[in-house]
PDB file of C-alpha atoms in Angstrom:
ATOM      1  CA  MET A 189    -265.973  68.603-116.347  1.00 47.00           C
ATOM      2  CA  ALA A 190    -264.558  65.111-117.073  1.00 46.00           C
ATOM      3  CA  THR A 191    -261.843  64.826-119.684  1.00 46.00           C
ATOM      4  CA  ARG A 192    -261.235  61.854-121.918  1.00 49.00           C
ATOM      5  CA  PRO A 193    -257.803  60.209-121.482  1.00 48.00           C
ATOM      6  CA  PRO A 194    -255.552  60.256-124.546  1.00 49.00           C
ATOM      7  CA  ASP A 195    -255.876  57.333-126.935  1.00 50.00           C
ATOM      8  CA  ALA A 196    -252.906  55.050-126.250  1.00 45.00           C
ATOM      9  CA  GLY A 197    -253.429  53.300-129.586  1.00 46.00           C
ATOM     10  CA  GLY A 198    -252.410  56.422-131.508  1.00 47.00           C
ATOM     11  CA  ALA A 199    -249.004  56.326-129.852  1.00 45.00           C
ATOM     12  CA  GLY A 200    -248.442  52.719-130.928  1.00 48.00           C
ATOM     13  CA  LEU A 201    -248.523  51.423-127.314  1.00 46.00           C
ATOM     14  CA  GLN A 202    -250.611  48.563-126.055  1.00 50.00           C
ATOM     15  CA  PRO A 203    -251.897  48.544-122.473  1.00 52.00           C
ATOM     16  CA  ALA A 204    -250.091  46.030-120.316  1.00 50.00           C
ATOM     17  CA  LEU A 205    -252.098  42.960-119.404  1.00 49.00           C
ATOM     18  CA  PRO A 206    -252.762  42.670-115.664  1.00 53.00           C
ATOM     19  CA  ARG A 207    -250.460  40.241-113.977  1.00 53.00           C
ATOM     20  CA  ARG A 208    -252.288  37.299-112.438  1.00 54.00           C
ATOM     21  CA  ALA A 209    -251.496  37.105-108.762  1.00 51.00           C
ATOM     22  CA  PRO A 210    -250.540  33.731-107.255  1.00 51.00           C
ATOM     23  CA  LEU A 211    -253.039  32.176-104.894  1.00 48.00           C
ATOM     24  CA  PRO A 212    -252.121  33.536-101.427  1.00 49.00           C
ATOM     25  CA  TRP A 213    -251.529  31.242 -98.486  1.00 46.00           C
ATOM     26  CA  THR A 214    -254.478  32.762 -96.641  1.00 44.00           C
ATOM     27  CA  ARG A 215    -256.903  31.615 -99.323  1.00 44.00           C
ATOM     28  CA  ARG A 216    -255.567  28.075 -99.139  1.00 45.00           C
ATOM     29  CA  ALA A 217    -255.964  28.076 -95.371  1.00 40.00           C
ATOM     30  CA  LEU A 218    -259.448  29.629 -95.590  1.00 40.00           C
ATOM     31  CA  ASP A 219    -260.682  26.649 -97.601  1.00 43.00           C
ATOM     32  CA  VAL A 220    -260.161  24.399 -94.590  1.00 38.00           C
ATOM     33  CA  VAL A 221    -261.362  26.749 -91.849  1.00 37.00           C
ATOM     34  CA  SER A 222    -264.727  24.986 -91.503  1.00 36.00           C
ATOM     35  CA  ALA A 223    -263.271  21.477 -91.523  1.00 40.00           C
ATOM     36  CA  TYR A 224    -263.222  19.179 -88.483  1.00 34.00           C
ATOM     37  CA  LEU A 225    -261.581  19.224 -85.113  1.00 35.00           C
ATOM     38  CA  PRO A 226    -259.719  21.068 -83.921  1.00 36.00           C
ATOM     39  CA  LEU A 227    -260.350  22.854 -87.098  1.00 35.00           C
ATOM     40  CA  VAL A 228    -258.157  25.290 -88.546  1.00 33.00           C
ATOM     41  CA  LEU A 229    -256.128  28.022 -87.397  1.00 33.00           C
ATOM     42  CA  MET A 230    -255.915  30.821 -89.914  1.00 32.00           C
ATOM     43  CA  ALA A 231    -257.125  34.359 -90.610  1.00 31.00           C
ATOM     44  CA  VAL A 232    -258.529  36.307 -93.517  1.00 29.00           C
ATOM     45  CA  LEU A 233    -255.926  39.041 -93.884  1.00 30.00           C
ATOM     46  CA  ALA A 234    -255.802  42.303 -95.798  1.00 29.00           C
ATOM     47  CA  LEU A 235    -252.764  41.489 -97.880  1.00 31.00           C
ATOM     48  CA  GLY A 236    -252.394  44.506-100.167  1.00 31.00           C
ATOM     49  CA  THR A 237    -249.056  45.723 -98.863  1.00 29.00           C
ATOM     50  CA  TRP A 238    -247.853  42.212 -98.029  1.00 36.00           C
ATOM     51  CA  TRP A 239    -248.627  40.984-101.553  1.00 36.00           C
ATOM     52  CA  LEU A 240    -246.745  43.858-103.165  1.00 32.00           C
ATOM     53  CA  VAL A 241    -243.679  43.275-101.022  1.00 34.00           C
ATOM     54  CA  LYS A 242    -243.712  39.528-101.680  1.00 42.00           C
ATOM     55  CA  ASN A 243    -244.192  39.806-105.422  1.00 42.00           C
ATOM     56  CA  THR A 244    -241.856  42.732-106.148  1.00 36.00           C
ATOM     57  CA  PRO A 245    -238.543  41.744-104.513  1.00 41.00           C
ATOM     58  CA  LEU A 246    -235.514  43.989-104.904  1.00 41.00           C
ATOM     59  CA  PHE A 247    -232.381  42.475-106.414  1.00 41.00           C
ATOM     60  CA  GLU A 248    -228.895  43.918-106.342  1.00 48.00           C
ATOM     61  CA  SER A 249    -226.635  42.995-109.249  1.00 48.00           C
ATOM     62  CA  GLY A 250    -223.706  40.786-108.369  1.00 51.00           C
ATOM     63  CA  ARG A 251    -225.117  39.800-104.973  1.00 55.00           C
ATOM     64  CA  ALA A 252    -226.521  36.331-104.275  1.00 56.00           C
ATOM     65  CA  VAL A 253    -230.022  36.103-102.876  1.00 57.00           C
ATOM     66  CA  ALA A 254    -229.889  35.239 -99.180  1.00 59.00           C
ATOM     67  CA  PRO A 255    -231.606  32.005 -98.103  1.00 68.00           C
ATOM     68  CA  PRO A 256    -234.902  32.441 -96.246  1.00 69.00           C
ATOM     69  CA  ILE A 257    -234.732  32.817 -92.488  1.00 79.00           C
ATOM     70  CA  HIS A 258    -237.342  31.828 -89.947  1.00 83.00           C
ATOM     71  CA  ILE A 259    -238.846  35.214 -89.139  1.00 89.00           C
ATOM     72  CA  PRO A 260    -242.502  36.207 -89.639  1.00 87.00           C
ATOM     73  CA  ASP A 261    -243.391  38.337 -92.634  1.00 86.00           C
ATOM     74  CA  TYR A 262    -246.877  39.146 -91.340  1.00 84.00           C
ATOM     75  CA  THR A 263    -248.456  39.417 -87.896  1.00 88.00           C
ATOM     76  CA  MET A 264    -251.878  40.199 -86.439  1.00 88.00           C
ATOM     77  CA  THR A 265    -252.736  41.033 -82.838  1.00 92.00           C
ATOM     78  CA  GLN A 266    -256.000  40.517 -80.935  1.00 93.00           C
ATOM     79  CA  PHE A 267    -257.759  39.253 -84.041  1.00 84.00           C
ATOM     80  CA  LEU A 268    -261.137  37.613 -84.546  1.00 85.00           C
ATOM     81  CA  VAL A 269    -262.138  35.932 -87.803  1.00 78.00           C
ATOM     82  CA  GLN A 270    -265.501  34.411 -88.693  1.00 80.00           C
ATOM     83  CA  ARG A 271    -266.516  32.322 -91.675  1.00 77.00           C
ATOM     84  CA  PHE A 272    -270.109  31.978 -92.860  1.00 82.00           C
ATOM     85  CA  ALA A 273    -271.892  29.458 -95.068  1.00 81.00           C
ATOM     86  CA  PRO A 274    -273.808  30.611 -98.171  1.00 87.00           C
ATOM     87  CA  ASP A 275    -277.025  30.526 -96.127  1.00 87.00           C
ATOM     88  CA  GLY A 276    -275.547  32.990 -93.622  1.00 86.00           C
ATOM     89  CA  ALA A 277    -274.899  30.475 -90.842  1.00 84.00           C
ATOM     90  CA  MET A 278    -271.584  30.869 -89.035  1.00 82.00           C
ATOM     91  CA  ARG A 279    -269.278  27.914 -89.640  1.00 80.00           C
ATOM     92  CA  ALA A 280    -266.120  28.902 -87.786  1.00 79.00           C
ATOM     93  CA  GLN A 281    -264.725  31.557 -85.493  1.00 81.00           C
ATOM     94  CA  ILE A 282    -261.060  31.912 -84.634  1.00 81.00           C
ATOM     95  CA  GLU A 283    -259.668  34.300 -82.040  1.00 87.00           C
ATOM     96  CA  GLY A 284    -256.101  34.757 -80.913  1.00 91.00           C
ATOM     97  CA  ASP A 285    -253.719  37.123 -79.173  1.00 96.00           C
ATOM     98  CA  LEU A 286    -251.078  37.050 -81.913  1.00 94.00           C
ATOM     99  CA  LEU A 287    -250.800  35.421 -85.348  1.00 88.00           C
ATOM    100  CA  ARG A 288    -247.520  34.995 -87.231  1.00 90.00           C
ATOM    101  CA  HIS A 289    -246.884  33.706 -90.756  1.00 87.00           C
ATOM    102  CA  TYR A 290    -243.449  32.243 -91.556  1.00 90.00           C
ATOM    103  CA  PRO A 291    -242.683  32.320 -95.293  1.00 88.00           C
ATOM    104  CA  ASP A 292    -239.717  29.915 -95.129  1.00 87.00           C
ATOM    105  CA  THR A 293    -241.950  27.063 -93.925  1.00 87.00           C
ATOM    106  CA  ASP A 294    -245.296  28.541 -95.058  1.00 86.00           C
ATOM    107  CA  THR A 295    -246.770  27.903 -91.621  1.00 87.00           C
ATOM    108  CA  LEU A 296    -249.012  29.783 -89.220  1.00 86.00           C
ATOM    109  CA  GLU A 297    -248.450  30.181 -85.496  1.00 91.00           C
ATOM    110  CA  ILE A 298    -251.101  31.560 -83.129  1.00 91.00           C
ATOM    111  CA  ASP A 299    -250.755  32.477 -79.459  1.00 95.00           C
ATOM    112  CA  ASN A 300    -253.709  31.595 -77.212  1.00 95.00           C
ATOM    113  CA  PRO A 301    -255.996  30.361 -80.015  1.00 90.00           C
ATOM    114  CA  ARG A 302    -259.710  30.066 -79.287  1.00 89.00           C
ATOM    115  CA  ILE A 303    -261.637  28.180 -81.944  1.00 85.00           C
ATOM    116  CA  ARG A 304    -265.327  27.484 -82.390  1.00 85.00           C
ATOM    117  CA  ALA A 305    -266.475  25.493 -85.411  1.00 81.00           C
ATOM    118  CA  VAL A 306    -269.975  24.401 -86.413  1.00 81.00           C
ATOM    119  CA  ALA A 307    -270.319  21.322 -88.622  1.00 78.00           C
ATOM    120  CA  SER A 308    -272.989  20.947 -91.282  1.00 75.00           C
ATOM    121  CA  ASP A 309    -275.033  18.856 -88.833  1.00 78.00           C
ATOM    122  CA  GLY A 310    -275.011  21.732 -86.334  1.00 81.00           C
ATOM    123  CA  LEU A 311    -272.664  20.092 -83.836  1.00 82.00           C
ATOM    124  CA  VAL A 312    -270.085  22.426 -82.315  1.00 85.00           C
ATOM    125  CA  THR A 313    -266.391  21.823 -81.698  1.00 84.00           C
ATOM    126  CA  ARG A 314    -264.389  24.136 -79.433  1.00 87.00           C
ATOM    127  CA  ALA A 315    -260.615  24.134 -79.095  1.00 88.00           C
ATOM    128  CA  THR A 316    -258.169  26.145 -76.998  1.00 92.00           C
ATOM    129  CA  ALA A 317    -254.437  25.973 -76.276  1.00 94.00           C
ATOM    130  CA  ARG A 318    -251.527  28.214 -75.406  1.00 96.00           C
ATOM    131  CA  ARG A 319    -250.192  27.915 -78.938  1.00 95.00           C
ATOM    132  CA  ALA A 320    -251.253  26.496 -82.299  1.00 92.00           C
ATOM    133  CA  LEU A 321    -249.311  25.571 -85.433  1.00 90.00           C
ATOM    134  CA  SER A 322    -250.756  24.903 -88.884  1.00 83.00           C
ATOM    135  CA  ASN A 323    -249.218  23.857 -92.179  1.00 80.00           C
ATOM    136  CA  SER A 324    -249.810  25.830 -95.373  1.00 70.00           C
ATOM    137  CA  ASP A 325    -253.101  24.222 -96.392  1.00 68.00           C
ATOM    138  CA  GLY A 326    -254.454  23.694 -92.882  1.00 68.00           C
ATOM    139  CA  SER A 327    -254.620  19.915 -93.302  1.00 74.00           C
ATOM    140  CA  GLU A 328    -252.525  19.428 -90.147  1.00 81.00           C
ATOM    141  CA  VAL A 329    -252.971  21.468 -86.989  1.00 83.00           C
ATOM    142  CA  GLN A 330    -251.068  21.111 -83.732  1.00 90.00           C
ATOM    143  CA  LEU A 331    -252.282  22.416 -80.376  1.00 92.00           C
ATOM    144  CA  LEU A 332    -249.505  22.864 -77.819  1.00 95.00           C
ATOM    145  CA  GLY A 333    -249.693  23.650 -74.131  1.00 96.00           C
ATOM    146  CA  ASP A 334    -252.868  22.983 -72.132  1.00 94.00           C
ATOM    147  CA  ALA A 335    -254.678  21.814 -75.260  1.00 94.00           C
ATOM    148  CA  HIS A 336    -258.417  21.292 -74.829  1.00 92.00           C
ATOM    149  CA  VAL A 337    -260.866  20.117 -77.492  1.00 88.00           C
ATOM    150  CA  VAL A 338    -264.584  19.572 -76.865  1.00 89.00           C
ATOM    151  CA  ARG A 339    -266.766  17.941 -79.499  1.00 84.00           C
ATOM    152  CA  GLU A 340    -270.548  17.867 -79.097  1.00 82.00           C
ATOM    153  CA  ALA A 341    -272.237  14.525 -79.704  1.00 78.00           C
ATOM    154  CA  ALA A 342    -275.523  13.789 -81.431  1.00 74.00           C
ATOM    155  CA  GLY A 343    -278.593  12.077 -80.043  1.00 78.00           C
ATOM    156  CA  GLY A 344    -278.285  13.358 -76.498  1.00 79.00           C
ATOM    157  CA  GLU A 345    -274.904  11.718 -75.942  1.00 83.00           C
ATOM    158  CA  PRO A 346    -272.458  13.564 -73.670  1.00 88.00           C
ATOM    159  CA  PRO A 347    -269.679  15.488 -75.433  1.00 89.00           C
ATOM    160  CA  ILE A 348    -266.234  13.981 -75.774  1.00 86.00           C
ATOM    161  CA  GLU A 349    -263.323  16.034 -74.406  1.00 90.00           C
ATOM    162  CA  PHE A 350    -259.587  15.781 -75.009  1.00 89.00           C
ATOM    163  CA  ARG A 351    -257.001  17.358 -72.710  1.00 92.00           C
ATOM    164  CA  GLY A 352    -253.236  17.242 -72.932  1.00 94.00           C
ATOM    165  CA  GLU A 353    -250.082  19.205 -73.592  1.00 95.00           C
ATOM    166  CA  PHE A 354    -250.094  18.206 -77.256  1.00 94.00           C
ATOM    167  CA  LEU A 355    -252.834  17.325 -79.735  1.00 90.00           C
ATOM    168  CA  HIS A 356    -252.237  16.734 -83.446  1.00 89.00           C
ATOM    169  CA  ALA A 357    -255.238  17.053 -85.775  1.00 82.00           C
ATOM    170  CA  PHE A 358    -255.345  15.650 -89.303  1.00 81.00           C
ATOM    171  CA  VAL A 359    -258.244  17.683 -90.617  1.00 72.00           C
ATOM    172  CA  ASN A 360    -258.899  15.940 -93.923  1.00 70.00           C
ATOM    173  CA  LEU A 361    -258.812  12.515 -92.261  1.00 77.00           C
ATOM    174  CA  GLU A 362    -260.904  13.756 -89.305  1.00 76.00           C
ATOM    175  CA  ARG A 363    -258.440  12.317 -86.806  1.00 84.00           C
ATOM    176  CA  VAL A 364    -256.818  13.628 -83.639  1.00 84.00           C
ATOM    177  CA  SER A 365    -253.810  11.971 -82.034  1.00 90.00           C
ATOM    178  CA  SER A 366    -251.233  12.584 -79.330  1.00 93.00           C
ATOM    179  CA  ASN A 367    -247.938  10.906 -78.484  1.00 93.00           C
ATOM    180  CA  GLN A 368    -248.012  12.515 -75.039  1.00 94.00           C
ATOM    181  CA  PRO A 369    -250.198  11.848 -71.984  1.00 95.00           C
ATOM    182  CA  VAL A 370    -253.825  12.702 -72.577  1.00 93.00           C
ATOM    183  CA  VAL A 371    -257.100  12.656 -70.654  1.00 93.00           C
ATOM    184  CA  VAL A 372    -260.299  11.803 -72.509  1.00 89.00           C
ATOM    185  CA  THR A 373    -263.677  12.360 -70.871  1.00 90.00           C
ATOM    186  CA  GLN A 374    -267.164  11.441 -72.002  1.00 87.00           C
ATOM    187  CA  GLY A 375    -269.942  11.845 -69.492  1.00 88.00           C
ATOM    188  CA  GLU A 376    -268.691  10.396 -66.222  1.00 88.00           C
ATOM    189  CA  SER A 377    -266.164   8.110 -67.895  1.00 90.00           C
ATOM    190  CA  VAL A 378    -262.534   9.233 -67.724  1.00 92.00           C
ATOM    191  CA  VAL A 379    -259.521   7.636 -69.388  1.00 92.00           C
ATOM    192  CA  ARG A 380    -255.890   8.622 -68.841  1.00 94.00           C
ATOM    193  CA  ALA A 381    -253.372   7.233 -71.293  1.00 94.00           C
ATOM    194  CA  ALA A 382    -249.787   7.657 -72.459  1.00 95.00           C
ATOM    195  CA  ALA A 383    -250.958   8.234 -76.043  1.00 94.00           C
ATOM    196  CA  MET A 384    -254.163   8.088 -78.037  1.00 91.00           C
ATOM    197  CA  GLU A 385    -255.798   8.266 -81.459  1.00 90.00           C
ATOM    198  CA  TYR A 386    -259.342   9.430 -82.205  1.00 85.00           C
ATOM    199  CA  ASP A 387    -261.065   8.686 -85.519  1.00 87.00           C
ATOM    200  CA  ASN A 388    -264.145  10.838 -85.942  1.00 78.00           C
ATOM    201  CA  LEU A 389    -265.404   8.798 -88.909  1.00 79.00           C
ATOM    202  CA  THR A 390    -265.660   5.657 -86.787  1.00 85.00           C
ATOM    203  CA  ARG A 391    -265.996   7.645 -83.519  1.00 79.00           C
ATOM    204  CA  ILE A 392    -263.524   5.313 -81.837  1.00 86.00           C
ATOM    205  CA  VAL A 393    -260.812   6.353 -79.387  1.00 83.00           C
ATOM    206  CA  THR A 394    -257.778   4.054 -79.195  1.00 90.00           C
ATOM    207  CA  PHE A 395    -255.421   4.377 -76.234  1.00 90.00           C
ATOM    208  CA  ARG A 396    -251.793   3.257 -76.231  1.00 91.00           C
ATOM    209  CA  GLY A 397    -249.219   2.697 -73.531  1.00 91.00           C
ATOM    210  CA  LYS A 398    -250.018   2.710 -69.837  1.00 90.00           C
ATOM    211  CA  SER A 399    -253.690   3.602 -69.382  1.00 89.00           C
ATOM    212  CA  LYS A 400    -256.116   4.032 -66.511  1.00 91.00           C
ATOM    213  CA  ALA A 401    -259.884   4.217 -66.916  1.00 88.00           C
ATOM    214  CA  VAL A 402    -262.887   4.893 -64.708  1.00 90.00           C
ATOM    215  CA  PHE A 403    -266.333   4.012 -66.084  1.00 83.00           C
ATOM    216  CA  THR A 404    -269.337   4.981 -64.000  1.00 75.00           C
ATOM    217  CA  THR A 405    -271.964   4.646 -66.724  1.00 57.00           C
ATOM    218  CA  PRO A 406    -272.447   2.027 -69.440  1.00 55.00           C
ATOM    219  CA  ALA A 407    -270.713   2.727 -72.725  1.00 50.00           C
ATOM    220  CA  ARG A 408    -273.062   4.021 -75.409  1.00 53.00           C
ATOM    221  CA  PRO A 409    -272.841   4.031 -79.187  1.00 52.00           C
ATOM    222  CA  GLY A 410    -271.599   7.299 -80.656  1.00 53.00           C
ATOM    223  CA  GLY A 411    -268.522   7.582 -78.480  1.00 53.00           C
ATOM    224  CA  ASN A 412    -266.760   4.223 -78.215  1.00 54.00           C
ATOM    225  CA  ILE A 413    -263.690   3.872 -76.047  1.00 50.00           C
ATOM    226  CA  ARG A 414    -261.346   0.923 -76.231  1.00 52.00           C
TER     227      ARG A 414
END
């Protein structure tokens, strides 16, 4: 038989208002998961214990608080995260061997990331690397070590591929750049350059430094190389 809890009002006590939790870093990163290439490196984490530890620090009187050190406060192993649109269509999938979050820099680091993202037009972008780094809001993502990004093209055009040891993606600007040697392939055309920039809005690849190109088919609109 259920019993009614005692009336706190009779004791002159008011129930404490729930404390509003700060927006966690995972939520901020989740908002950019379905953005453009190489799109996002984050995970939707169960943060119950982590949130309590972060928001209820222990202080000792008379002792100064130690400065933050660069060690992870949360890790995940062999994870797979998917994000879906309101209509149920999958927008992004991120896999990795190990994810680490560093609170001192509010950054994410993923070992062996494997990313698949689907844009609103249905075109798919895939990205892999030995390691990935992302800032707190996911607006900048770096792929390090054997980085490979493949972006499907519309209208029957061949996909455009980027390979190199380092690729830097500016998600909000829809740009990918590298200050290290890179190989860009589209169809049977191959370009090797000392550095490059790719603007997805204009769909133009700009190469810098010493470059070497092989074109075996005429250039087509939709993937311009210069």
